[in-house]
């Protein structure tokens, strides 16, 4: 164990500092997660690590693991008909290594995270929330000083990362008797999110709080069923999201959401939904959203609906799966999500509430934001799951048995 401690210290520090790294460089989280994952893997090896293969391979043999592997396999197969295989491989080259790093971290770190990493994680979130709030309040002086892009949305990725990691880390801090640190983690993460201009981050915060609260007060089956209904509708309705919003969303709502470009988002969703309807069975191929307007699928879309296919992605990860991977991809994604809920349904009450809150937060963000294969998003999810699993391990392991 002694020989492994330097590696665990490096991995724990990297995991803890991830939110602050995102503030300083808002695409840095894949590198940070990769460093943390390799450090914990090296630590396990130095420790002996005879159980490491079983720890990593075992979950992949479960229904959830096999479904996730099937989804990845279909994504790879779809590159065969991608009109831009080099683009698809480039996107895969960002997504897959980050996914592997996140998986390694989530499997290997819990129970081995050094104690110092917990308050360090709290300090990183406090510093991140303060930095975002102060930087935006004074019109981005740091960006101006370093000659970087001066735009308020530069903090959107960092606050979305705060959205994901704050509650799982707070639960771990609470269980380690650091109650003030737990509250500070939640409070300063909320400060950064609410001060930002990211409507997606605010939506994720609201959805996460609401679902976590319902997860605590509702019977277990009712809370999980509610989350399942939400995820199921998110997948099933993604291709018709634009048409539904165009019909049902009142003008007053668009006026309130001017900063979020709600009209443009509805039009984009309608365009990609039309593309899904034109070629529903196999999609345009993995990673093609960046040049979707040039795909053969786009040629089947009426000209007046084709223009917004060139925006880079559908601003809805569920719709992106439909557009790129078709019916098989959407079915496998839904299967993975349902099996995931079945897995977390067995957690104790507090862990279940945080897990359901994380699911609701991530799903609501995914429904309105970013490219679903983005490395920074995958890394943030991996870090959040790692903290959540570490909190679960803490409930079963006395603090004195953990590395210092």
GROMACS .gro file of N, CA and C in nm, residues 2 41 53 56-57 89 112 136 146 157 167 192 211 231 247 270 284 294 297 321 334 359 372 377 387:
model
   75
    2UNK      N    1   0.199   0.120   0.073
    2UNK     CA    2   0.287   0.237   0.083
    2UNK      C    3   0.339   0.278  -0.054
   41UNK      N    4  -0.464   0.356  -1.181
   41UNK     CA    5  -0.429   0.227  -1.240
   41UNK      C    6  -0.287   0.187  -1.198
   53UNK      N    7  -0.826  -0.683  -1.297
   53UNK     CA    8  -0.896  -0.729  -1.417
   53UNK      C    9  -1.043  -0.761  -1.392
   56UNK      N   10  -1.250  -0.448  -1.355
   56UNK     CA   11  -1.274  -0.374  -1.479
   56UNK      C   12  -1.361  -0.453  -1.577
   57UNK      N   13  -1.343  -0.583  -1.583
   57UNK     CA   14  -1.414  -0.663  -1.682
   57UNK      C   15  -1.551  -0.707  -1.632
   89UNK      N   16  -1.373   0.942  -3.728
   89UNK     CA   17  -1.262   0.888  -3.651
   89UNK      C   18  -1.201   0.993  -3.559
  112UNK      N   19  -0.997   0.441  -0.266
  112UNK     CA   20  -0.853   0.466  -0.271
  112UNK      C   21  -0.821   0.616  -0.284
  136UNK      N   22  -1.709   3.742  -1.429
  136UNK     CA   23  -1.824   3.792  -1.504
  136UNK      C   24  -1.872   3.927  -1.451
  146UNK      N   25  -0.503   3.814  -2.053
  146UNK     CA   26  -0.426   3.709  -2.119
  146UNK      C   27  -0.454   3.700  -2.268
  157UNK      N   28  -1.882   2.579  -2.004
  157UNK     CA   29  -1.836   2.443  -1.977
  157UNK      C   30  -1.794   2.424  -1.831
  167UNK      N   31  -2.276   1.784  -0.619
  167UNK     CA   32  -2.357   1.706  -0.524
  167UNK      C   33  -2.290   1.575  -0.483
  192UNK      N   34  -2.157   3.000  -0.889
  192UNK     CA   35  -2.100   3.004  -1.024
  192UNK      C   36  -2.204   2.975  -1.130
  211UNK      N   37  -3.523   1.658  -0.871
  211UNK     CA   38  -3.526   1.513  -0.875
  211UNK      C   39  -3.465   1.453  -0.750
  231UNK      N   40  -3.646   1.000  -1.884
  231UNK     CA   41  -3.544   0.957  -1.980
  231UNK      C   42  -3.609   0.894  -2.103
  247UNK      N   43  -4.526   2.423  -3.175
  247UNK     CA   44  -4.671   2.432  -3.157
  247UNK      C   45  -4.711   2.475  -3.017
  270UNK      N   46  -3.621   2.120  -3.531
  270UNK     CA   47  -3.712   2.084  -3.639
  270UNK      C   48  -3.634   2.033  -3.761
  284UNK      N   49  -2.689   0.899  -4.021
  284UNK     CA   50  -2.587   0.947  -4.113
  284UNK      C   51  -2.448   0.895  -4.080
  294UNK      N   52  -2.388   1.845  -4.522
  294UNK     CA   53  -2.325   1.790  -4.642
  294UNK      C   54  -2.348   1.641  -4.660
  297UNK      N   55  -2.801   1.219  -4.618
  297UNK     CA   56  -2.929   1.231  -4.547
  297UNK      C   57  -2.985   1.372  -4.561
  321UNK      N   58  -2.812   1.135  -3.128
  321UNK     CA   59  -2.805   0.989  -3.142
  321UNK      C   60  -2.899   0.942  -3.253
  334UNK      N   61  -3.152   0.398  -2.515
  334UNK     CA   62  -3.262   0.388  -2.420
  334UNK      C   63  -3.244   0.266  -2.329
  359UNK      N   64  -2.866   1.213  -1.258
  359UNK     CA   65  -2.929   1.169  -1.383
  359UNK      C   66  -3.017   1.280  -1.441
  372UNK      N   67  -2.288   1.558  -2.792
  372UNK     CA   68  -2.291   1.448  -2.698
  372UNK      C   69  -2.162   1.370  -2.685
  377UNK      N   70  -1.742   1.680  -2.163
  377UNK     CA   71  -1.867   1.637  -2.102
  377UNK      C   72  -1.852   1.494  -2.047
  387UNK      N   73  -1.697   1.038  -0.777
  387UNK     CA   74  -1.726   1.092  -0.644
  387UNK      C   75  -1.848   1.021  -0.582
   0.00000   0.00000   0.00000
